[in-house]
PDB file of C-alpha atoms in Angstrom:
ATOM      1  CA  GLY A1348      10.528  -6.887  15.677  1.00 62.00           C
ATOM      2  CA  ALA A1349      13.916  -7.745  14.257  1.00 67.00           C
ATOM      3  CA  VAL A1350      16.261  -4.809  13.937  1.00 88.00           C
ATOM      4  CA  VAL A1351      19.195  -4.368  11.619  1.00 93.00           C
ATOM      5  CA  SER A1352      21.566  -1.515  12.298  1.00 94.00           C
ATOM      6  CA  GLN A1353      23.757  -0.093   9.569  1.00 95.00           C
ATOM      7  CA  HIS A1354      26.623   2.285  10.188  1.00 95.00           C
ATOM      8  CA  PRO A1355      27.540   4.865   9.114  1.00 96.00           C
ATOM      9  CA  SER A1356      24.422   6.378   7.622  1.00 94.00           C
ATOM     10  CA  ARG A1357      26.405   8.751   5.459  1.00 95.00           C
ATOM     11  CA  VAL A1358      29.999   8.943   4.286  1.00 96.00           C
ATOM     12  CA  ILE A1359      31.724  11.598   2.226  1.00 96.00           C
ATOM     13  CA  CYS A1360      35.344  10.960   1.353  1.00 94.00           C
ATOM     14  CA  LYS A1361      38.037  11.559  -1.207  1.00 96.00           C
ATOM     15  CA  SER A1362      38.673   9.383  -4.201  1.00 96.00           C
ATOM     16  CA  GLY A1363      41.075   6.557  -3.429  1.00 96.00           C
ATOM     17  CA  THR A1364      39.887   6.089   0.133  1.00 95.00           C
ATOM     18  CA  SER A1365      38.641   2.736   1.389  1.00 97.00           C
ATOM     19  CA  VAL A1366      35.336   2.839   3.210  1.00 97.00           C
ATOM     20  CA  LYS A1367      33.935   0.262   5.605  1.00 97.00           C
ATOM     21  CA  ILE A1368      30.214  -0.142   6.208  1.00 97.00           C
ATOM     22  CA  GLU A1369      28.903  -2.230   9.083  1.00 97.00           C
ATOM     23  CA  CYS A1370      25.682  -4.184   9.247  1.00 96.00           C
ATOM     24  CA  ARG A1371      24.563  -5.598  12.574  1.00 95.00           C
ATOM     25  CA  SER A1372      21.589  -7.681  13.552  1.00 93.00           C
ATOM     26  CA  LEU A1373      20.686  -6.372  16.983  1.00 92.00           C
ATOM     27  CA  ASP A1374      18.249  -8.888  18.372  1.00 87.00           C
ATOM     28  CA  PHE A1375      18.711 -12.006  16.312  1.00 88.00           C
ATOM     29  CA  GLN A1376      21.446 -14.131  14.794  1.00 88.00           C
ATOM     30  CA  ALA A1377      21.829 -13.774  11.064  1.00 88.00           C
ATOM     31  CA  THR A1378      23.510 -16.645   9.284  1.00 84.00           C
ATOM     32  CA  THR A1379      22.918 -14.849   6.011  1.00 88.00           C
ATOM     33  CA  MET A1380      23.253 -11.178   5.219  1.00 92.00           C
ATOM     34  CA  PHE A1381      22.794  -9.430   1.902  1.00 93.00           C
ATOM     35  CA  TRP A1382      24.325  -6.307   0.434  1.00 96.00           C
ATOM     36  CA  TYR A1383      22.448  -4.180  -2.056  1.00 96.00           C
ATOM     37  CA  ARG A1384      23.388  -1.089  -4.018  1.00 96.00           C
ATOM     38  CA  GLN A1385      20.926   1.502  -5.198  1.00 95.00           C
ATOM     39  CA  PHE A1386      21.847   4.255  -7.648  1.00 93.00           C
ATOM     40  CA  PRO A1387      19.648   7.369  -7.739  1.00 89.00           C
ATOM     41  CA  LYS A1388      16.151   6.701  -8.986  1.00 88.00           C
ATOM     42  CA  GLN A1389      16.929   3.069  -9.562  1.00 92.00           C
ATOM     43  CA  SER A1390      16.010  -0.178  -7.893  1.00 93.00           C
ATOM     44  CA  LEU A1391      17.983  -2.147  -5.355  1.00 94.00           C
ATOM     45  CA  MET A1392      20.482  -4.457  -6.966  1.00 94.00           C
ATOM     46  CA  LEU A1393      21.856  -7.387  -5.014  1.00 93.00           C
ATOM     47  CA  MET A1394      25.639  -7.229  -4.847  1.00 96.00           C
ATOM     48  CA  ALA A1395      26.468 -10.230  -2.725  1.00 95.00           C
ATOM     49  CA  THR A1396      25.228 -12.750  -0.234  1.00 92.00           C
ATOM     50  CA  SER A1397      27.258 -13.063   2.919  1.00 89.00           C
ATOM     51  CA  ASN A1398      27.290 -16.240   4.978  1.00 86.00           C
ATOM     52  CA  GLU A1399      28.781 -16.380   8.432  1.00 84.00           C
ATOM     53  CA  GLY A1400      32.145 -18.079   8.470  1.00 83.00           C
ATOM     54  CA  SER A1401      32.456 -18.498   4.728  1.00 84.00           C
ATOM     55  CA  LYS A1402      33.240 -16.501   1.633  1.00 88.00           C
ATOM     56  CA  ALA A1403      30.592 -14.244   0.202  1.00 92.00           C
ATOM     57  CA  THR A1404      28.808 -15.083  -3.011  1.00 92.00           C
ATOM     58  CA  TYR A1405      28.955 -12.209  -5.443  1.00 95.00           C
ATOM     59  CA  GLU A1406      26.476 -11.414  -8.171  1.00 93.00           C
ATOM     60  CA  GLN A1407      27.627 -11.262 -11.731  1.00 93.00           C
ATOM     61  CA  GLY A1408      29.439  -8.052 -12.534  1.00 93.00           C
ATOM     62  CA  VAL A1409      30.341  -7.215  -8.937  1.00 95.00           C
ATOM     63  CA  GLU A1410      34.090  -7.060  -8.348  1.00 94.00           C
ATOM     64  CA  LYS A1411      35.124  -9.181  -5.388  1.00 93.00           C
ATOM     65  CA  ASP A1412      38.368  -7.308  -4.886  1.00 95.00           C
ATOM     66  CA  LYS A1413      36.591  -3.982  -5.003  1.00 96.00           C
ATOM     67  CA  PHE A1414      33.836  -4.823  -2.568  1.00 97.00           C
ATOM     68  CA  LEU A1415      35.255  -6.866   0.280  1.00 96.00           C
ATOM     69  CA  ILE A1416      32.717  -8.583   2.471  1.00 95.00           C
ATOM     70  CA  ASN A1417      33.440 -10.099   5.840  1.00 91.00           C
ATOM     71  CA  HIS A1418      30.854 -11.946   7.914  1.00 89.00           C
ATOM     72  CA  ALA A1419      32.883 -12.854  10.965  1.00 83.00           C
ATOM     73  CA  SER A1420      30.035 -13.371  13.408  1.00 89.00           C
ATOM     74  CA  LEU A1421      26.343 -14.128  13.432  1.00 89.00           C
ATOM     75  CA  THR A1422      25.525 -10.511  14.124  1.00 92.00           C
ATOM     76  CA  LEU A1423      27.989  -8.567  12.005  1.00 94.00           C
ATOM     77  CA  SER A1424      28.817  -8.281   8.333  1.00 94.00           C
ATOM     78  CA  THR A1425      31.026  -5.582   6.857  1.00 96.00           C
ATOM     79  CA  LEU A1426      31.353  -4.242   3.348  1.00 97.00           C
ATOM     80  CA  THR A1427      34.570  -2.457   2.457  1.00 97.00           C
ATOM     81  CA  VAL A1428      34.670  -0.412  -0.707  1.00 97.00           C
ATOM     82  CA  THR A1429      38.349  -0.382  -1.561  1.00 96.00           C
ATOM     83  CA  SER A1430      39.989   2.550  -3.314  1.00 96.00           C
ATOM     84  CA  ALA A1431      36.612   4.153  -3.864  1.00 95.00           C
ATOM     85  CA  HIS A1432      36.018   6.336  -6.899  1.00 95.00           C
ATOM     86  CA  PRO A1433      33.186   8.733  -7.742  1.00 95.00           C
ATOM     87  CA  GLU A1434      31.365   6.030  -9.695  1.00 95.00           C
ATOM     88  CA  ASP A1435      31.092   4.036  -6.463  1.00 96.00           C
ATOM     89  CA  SER A1436      28.928   6.780  -4.991  1.00 96.00           C
ATOM     90  CA  SER A1437      25.638   5.127  -4.204  1.00 96.00           C
ATOM     91  CA  PHE A1438      23.206   4.074  -1.509  1.00 95.00           C
ATOM     92  CA  TYR A1439      24.277   0.786   0.056  1.00 97.00           C
ATOM     93  CA  ILE A1440      21.733  -1.247   1.999  1.00 95.00           C
ATOM     94  CA  CYS A1441      22.257  -4.410   3.966  1.00 95.00           C
ATOM     95  CA  SER A1442      19.705  -6.927   5.067  1.00 92.00           C
ATOM     96  CA  ALA A1443      19.755  -9.925   7.337  1.00 90.00           C
ATOM     97  CA  ARG A1444      17.675 -13.003   7.696  1.00 83.00           C
ATOM     98  CA  ASP A1445      16.747 -14.533  11.012  1.00 75.00           C
ATOM     99  CA  GLY A1446      16.826 -18.266  10.389  1.00 71.00           C
ATOM    100  CA  ASP A1447      16.191 -20.240   7.228  1.00 68.00           C
ATOM    101  CA  SER A1448      15.162 -19.145   3.782  1.00 64.00           C
ATOM    102  CA  ASN A1449      11.489 -19.078   4.738  1.00 67.00           C
ATOM    103  CA  GLN A1450      12.071 -16.041   6.877  1.00 71.00           C
ATOM    104  CA  PRO A1451      11.843 -12.511   5.472  1.00 73.00           C
ATOM    105  CA  GLN A1452      14.807 -10.216   5.293  1.00 81.00           C
ATOM    106  CA  HIS A1453      15.146  -7.269   7.612  1.00 86.00           C
ATOM    107  CA  PHE A1454      16.771  -4.200   6.122  1.00 89.00           C
ATOM    108  CA  GLY A1455      19.144  -1.649   7.571  1.00 92.00           C
ATOM    109  CA  ASP A1456      18.544   2.051   6.993  1.00 91.00           C
ATOM    110  CA  GLY A1457      21.240   2.269   4.357  1.00 93.00           C
ATOM    111  CA  THR A1458      24.521   4.117   3.920  1.00 96.00           C
ATOM    112  CA  ARG A1459      24.788   6.980   1.490  1.00 95.00           C
ATOM    113  CA  LEU A1460      28.327   6.989   0.111  1.00 96.00           C
ATOM    114  CA  SER A1461      29.629  10.032  -1.723  1.00 96.00           C
ATOM    115  CA  ILE A1462      33.093   9.955  -3.232  1.00 96.00           C
ATOM    116  CA  LEU A1463      34.531  13.311  -4.213  1.00 94.00           C
TER     117      LEU A1463
ATOM    118  CA  ALA B1054      14.704 -17.029 -13.932  1.00 80.00           C
ATOM    119  CA  GLN B1055      12.978 -14.710 -11.512  1.00 88.00           C
ATOM    120  CA  LYS B1056      11.717 -11.321 -12.481  1.00 93.00           C
ATOM    121  CA  VAL B1057       9.589  -8.556 -11.015  1.00 96.00           C
ATOM    122  CA  THR B1058       7.972  -5.975 -13.246  1.00 97.00           C
ATOM    123  CA  GLN B1059       6.530  -2.719 -12.033  1.00 97.00           C
ATOM    124  CA  ALA B1060       5.370  -1.110 -15.233  1.00 96.00           C
ATOM    125  CA  GLN B1061       4.349   2.183 -13.661  1.00 97.00           C
ATOM    126  CA  THR B1062       7.423   4.356 -13.268  1.00 96.00           C
ATOM    127  CA  GLU B1063       5.619   7.315 -11.724  1.00 97.00           C
ATOM    128  CA  ILE B1064       2.080   7.961 -10.596  1.00 98.00           C
ATOM    129  CA  SER B1065       0.686  11.294  -9.554  1.00 98.00           C
ATOM    130  CA  VAL B1066      -2.624  11.608  -7.713  1.00 97.00           C
ATOM    131  CA  VAL B1067      -4.470  14.189  -5.702  1.00 97.00           C
ATOM    132  CA  GLU B1068      -4.990  13.612  -2.024  1.00 97.00           C
ATOM    133  CA  LYS B1069      -7.939  11.361  -1.146  1.00 97.00           C
ATOM    134  CA  GLU B1070      -7.813   9.567  -4.478  1.00 97.00           C
ATOM    135  CA  ASP B1071      -7.381   5.816  -4.523  1.00 98.00           C
ATOM    136  CA  VAL B1072      -4.318   4.505  -6.335  1.00 98.00           C
ATOM    137  CA  THR B1073      -3.233   1.030  -7.377  1.00 98.00           C
ATOM    138  CA  LEU B1074       0.381   0.056  -7.926  1.00 98.00           C
ATOM    139  CA  ASP B1075       0.877  -2.913 -10.197  1.00 98.00           C
ATOM    140  CA  CYS B1076       3.334  -5.745  -9.761  1.00 98.00           C
ATOM    141  CA  VAL B1077       3.816  -8.730 -12.045  1.00 98.00           C
ATOM    142  CA  TYR B1078       6.282 -11.442 -11.201  1.00 97.00           C
ATOM    143  CA  GLU B1079       7.880 -14.440 -12.875  1.00 95.00           C
ATOM    144  CA  THR B1080       9.210 -17.545 -11.214  1.00 93.00           C
ATOM    145  CA  ARG B1081       9.245 -21.266 -11.846  1.00 91.00           C
ATOM    146  CA  ASP B1082       9.336 -22.053  -8.162  1.00 90.00           C
ATOM    147  CA  THR B1083       6.136 -23.210  -6.527  1.00 89.00           C
ATOM    148  CA  THR B1084       7.192 -21.817  -3.167  1.00 88.00           C
ATOM    149  CA  TYR B1085       7.972 -18.151  -3.110  1.00 91.00           C
ATOM    150  CA  TYR B1086       7.305 -14.959  -1.210  1.00 91.00           C
ATOM    151  CA  LEU B1087       6.171 -11.588  -2.406  1.00 94.00           C
ATOM    152  CA  PHE B1088       6.796  -8.313  -0.651  1.00 94.00           C
ATOM    153  CA  TRP B1089       5.987  -4.665  -0.846  1.00 96.00           C
ATOM    154  CA  TYR B1090       8.316  -2.046   0.572  1.00 94.00           C
ATOM    155  CA  LYS B1091       7.993   1.700   0.864  1.00 96.00           C
ATOM    156  CA  GLN B1092      11.054   3.915   0.455  1.00 94.00           C
ATOM    157  CA  PRO B1093      10.436   7.499   1.579  1.00 93.00           C
ATOM    158  CA  PRO B1094      12.813  10.297   0.554  1.00 89.00           C
ATOM    159  CA  SER B1095      14.970   9.586   3.602  1.00 86.00           C
ATOM    160  CA  GLY B1096      15.970   6.307   1.961  1.00 87.00           C
ATOM    161  CA  GLU B1097      15.175   3.588   4.425  1.00 87.00           C
ATOM    162  CA  LEU B1098      13.088   0.635   3.344  1.00 89.00           C
ATOM    163  CA  VAL B1099       9.830   0.218   5.200  1.00 89.00           C
ATOM    164  CA  PHE B1100       8.379  -3.269   5.134  1.00 88.00           C
ATOM    165  CA  LEU B1101       4.680  -3.289   4.243  1.00 93.00           C
ATOM    166  CA  ILE B1102       3.662  -6.871   3.591  1.00 92.00           C
ATOM    167  CA  ARG B1103       4.875 -10.378   2.930  1.00 90.00           C
ATOM    168  CA  ARG B1104       2.752 -12.972   1.202  1.00 91.00           C
ATOM    169  CA  ASN B1105       3.652 -16.592   0.524  1.00 90.00           C
ATOM    170  CA  SER B1106       2.686 -18.387  -2.653  1.00 92.00           C
ATOM    171  CA  PHE B1107       0.188 -20.638  -0.927  1.00 91.00           C
ATOM    172  CA  ASP B1108      -1.892 -17.849   0.491  1.00 88.00           C
ATOM    173  CA  GLU B1109      -3.965 -16.063  -2.111  1.00 86.00           C
ATOM    174  CA  GLN B1110      -6.177 -14.293   0.347  1.00 85.00           C
ATOM    175  CA  ASN B1111      -6.350 -10.595  -0.166  1.00 87.00           C
ATOM    176  CA  GLU B1112      -5.249  -8.495   2.733  1.00 88.00           C
ATOM    177  CA  ILE B1113      -6.341  -5.155   4.085  1.00 91.00           C
ATOM    178  CA  SER B1114      -4.407  -3.094   6.575  1.00 91.00           C
ATOM    179  CA  GLY B1115      -5.941   0.283   7.216  1.00 95.00           C
ATOM    180  CA  ARG B1116      -5.849   2.220   3.956  1.00 96.00           C
ATOM    181  CA  TYR B1117      -3.638  -0.396   2.321  1.00 97.00           C
ATOM    182  CA  SER B1118      -4.862  -3.476   0.536  1.00 96.00           C
ATOM    183  CA  TRP B1119      -3.191  -6.117  -1.565  1.00 96.00           C
ATOM    184  CA  ASN B1120      -4.580  -8.329  -4.309  1.00 96.00           C
ATOM    185  CA  PHE B1121      -2.637 -11.508  -5.006  1.00 96.00           C
ATOM    186  CA  GLN B1122      -3.641 -13.358  -8.180  1.00 95.00           C
ATOM    187  CA  LYS B1123      -1.538 -16.406  -9.015  1.00 94.00           C
ATOM    188  CA  SER B1124      -3.439 -16.906 -12.264  1.00 94.00           C
ATOM    189  CA  THR B1125      -2.033 -13.635 -13.586  1.00 96.00           C
ATOM    190  CA  SER B1126       1.165 -13.647 -11.491  1.00 96.00           C
ATOM    191  CA  SER B1127       0.247 -10.313 -10.028  1.00 97.00           C
ATOM    192  CA  PHE B1128       0.465  -8.804  -6.588  1.00 97.00           C
ATOM    193  CA  ASN B1129      -1.082  -5.370  -6.762  1.00 97.00           C
ATOM    194  CA  PHE B1130      -1.146  -2.797  -4.014  1.00 98.00           C
ATOM    195  CA  THR B1131      -3.929  -0.279  -3.482  1.00 98.00           C
ATOM    196  CA  ILE B1132      -3.847   2.779  -1.297  1.00 98.00           C
ATOM    197  CA  THR B1133      -7.296   4.097  -0.454  1.00 97.00           C
ATOM    198  CA  ALA B1134      -7.841   7.778   0.224  1.00 97.00           C
ATOM    199  CA  SER B1135      -4.212   8.637  -0.438  1.00 97.00           C
ATOM    200  CA  GLN B1136      -2.400  11.171   1.713  1.00 97.00           C
ATOM    201  CA  VAL B1137       0.617  13.367   1.083  1.00 96.00           C
ATOM    202  CA  VAL B1138       2.626  11.194   3.485  1.00 96.00           C
ATOM    203  CA  ASP B1139       2.132   8.288   1.107  1.00 97.00           C
ATOM    204  CA  SER B1140       4.469   9.975  -1.369  1.00 97.00           C
ATOM    205  CA  ALA B1141       7.407   7.620  -1.760  1.00 97.00           C
ATOM    206  CA  VAL B1142       8.880   4.969  -4.001  1.00 97.00           C
ATOM    207  CA  TYR B1143       7.197   1.610  -3.634  1.00 98.00           C
ATOM    208  CA  PHE B1144       9.011  -1.594  -4.445  1.00 97.00           C
ATOM    209  CA  CYS B1145       7.543  -4.992  -5.095  1.00 97.00           C
ATOM    210  CA  ALA B1146       9.959  -7.861  -4.418  1.00 95.00           C
ATOM    211  CA  LEU B1147      10.131 -11.609  -4.949  1.00 94.00           C
ATOM    212  CA  GLN B1148      11.987 -14.172  -2.876  1.00 90.00           C
ATOM    213  CA  ALA B1149      12.264 -17.535  -4.598  1.00 84.00           C
ATOM    214  CA  GLY B1150      14.700 -20.276  -5.418  1.00 70.00           C
ATOM    215  CA  GLY B1151      16.215 -20.422  -1.957  1.00 64.00           C
ATOM    216  CA  PHE B1152      16.905 -17.092  -0.455  1.00 67.00           C
ATOM    217  CA  LYS B1153      17.598 -14.285  -2.906  1.00 79.00           C
ATOM    218  CA  THR B1154      15.185 -11.399  -3.000  1.00 87.00           C
ATOM    219  CA  ILE B1155      14.923  -9.429  -6.207  1.00 90.00           C
ATOM    220  CA  PHE B1156      13.227  -6.096  -6.512  1.00 94.00           C
ATOM    221  CA  GLY B1157      11.141  -4.477  -9.182  1.00 96.00           C
ATOM    222  CA  ALA B1158      12.192  -1.139 -10.597  1.00 96.00           C
ATOM    223  CA  GLY B1159       9.883   0.676  -8.220  1.00 97.00           C
ATOM    224  CA  THR B1160       6.949   3.036  -8.677  1.00 98.00           C
ATOM    225  CA  ARG B1161       7.346   6.629  -7.585  1.00 97.00           C
ATOM    226  CA  LEU B1162       4.092   7.906  -6.113  1.00 98.00           C
ATOM    227  CA  PHE B1163       3.390  11.611  -5.813  1.00 97.00           C
ATOM    228  CA  VAL B1164       0.377  12.600  -3.759  1.00 97.00           C
ATOM    229  CA  LYS B1165      -0.521  16.260  -4.121  1.00 96.00           C
ATOM    230  CA  ALA B1166      -2.434  18.181  -1.505  1.00 95.00           C
TER     231      ALA B1166
END
């Protein structure tokens, strides 16, 4: 089945650091990738939709300059948390779709980000 | 607007009991997809099932079964003879209006030995 790889799985860093998370579709081309954030004991909240070769579409309340998304190829999207602060500590999950909107999303294993 | 409601925040059962997790959804789209995912303590999302809006057939997969009722906008999930390994958070999700998938708040299931 379709595999989405997310890296790193865990990051611990100091406040003020920028952190980059990668999301790769390993065996299919993903024109659309999605980034979710999940705080402890809460649901997954969609942050942004990333389309290859174009600017990401951010959900209301998500800061574009804080969460930079780049989808440079059909198999790779990156999320950079700029100048991270403790309140950005969360579980970030990406997903990718193989084909059109009728196809299900395939999820990565998530990145647990801890900002000290 | 799309919405997914999982009214049960936490459920606790004893091993071998049957348990049903409820999911109610809202959408104005006639074409949509419903999903269930399992999230164990390790955090990854495990895909369980996808159902499109035109297929109301119930489905059984081993100890898992799903009941899709468009008349009540529900997509409930039943685990038969629960096991400790079933302990996890279960999310119901809706994909409609193009391509966004929204998740319910999740139901935390505790299965005690």
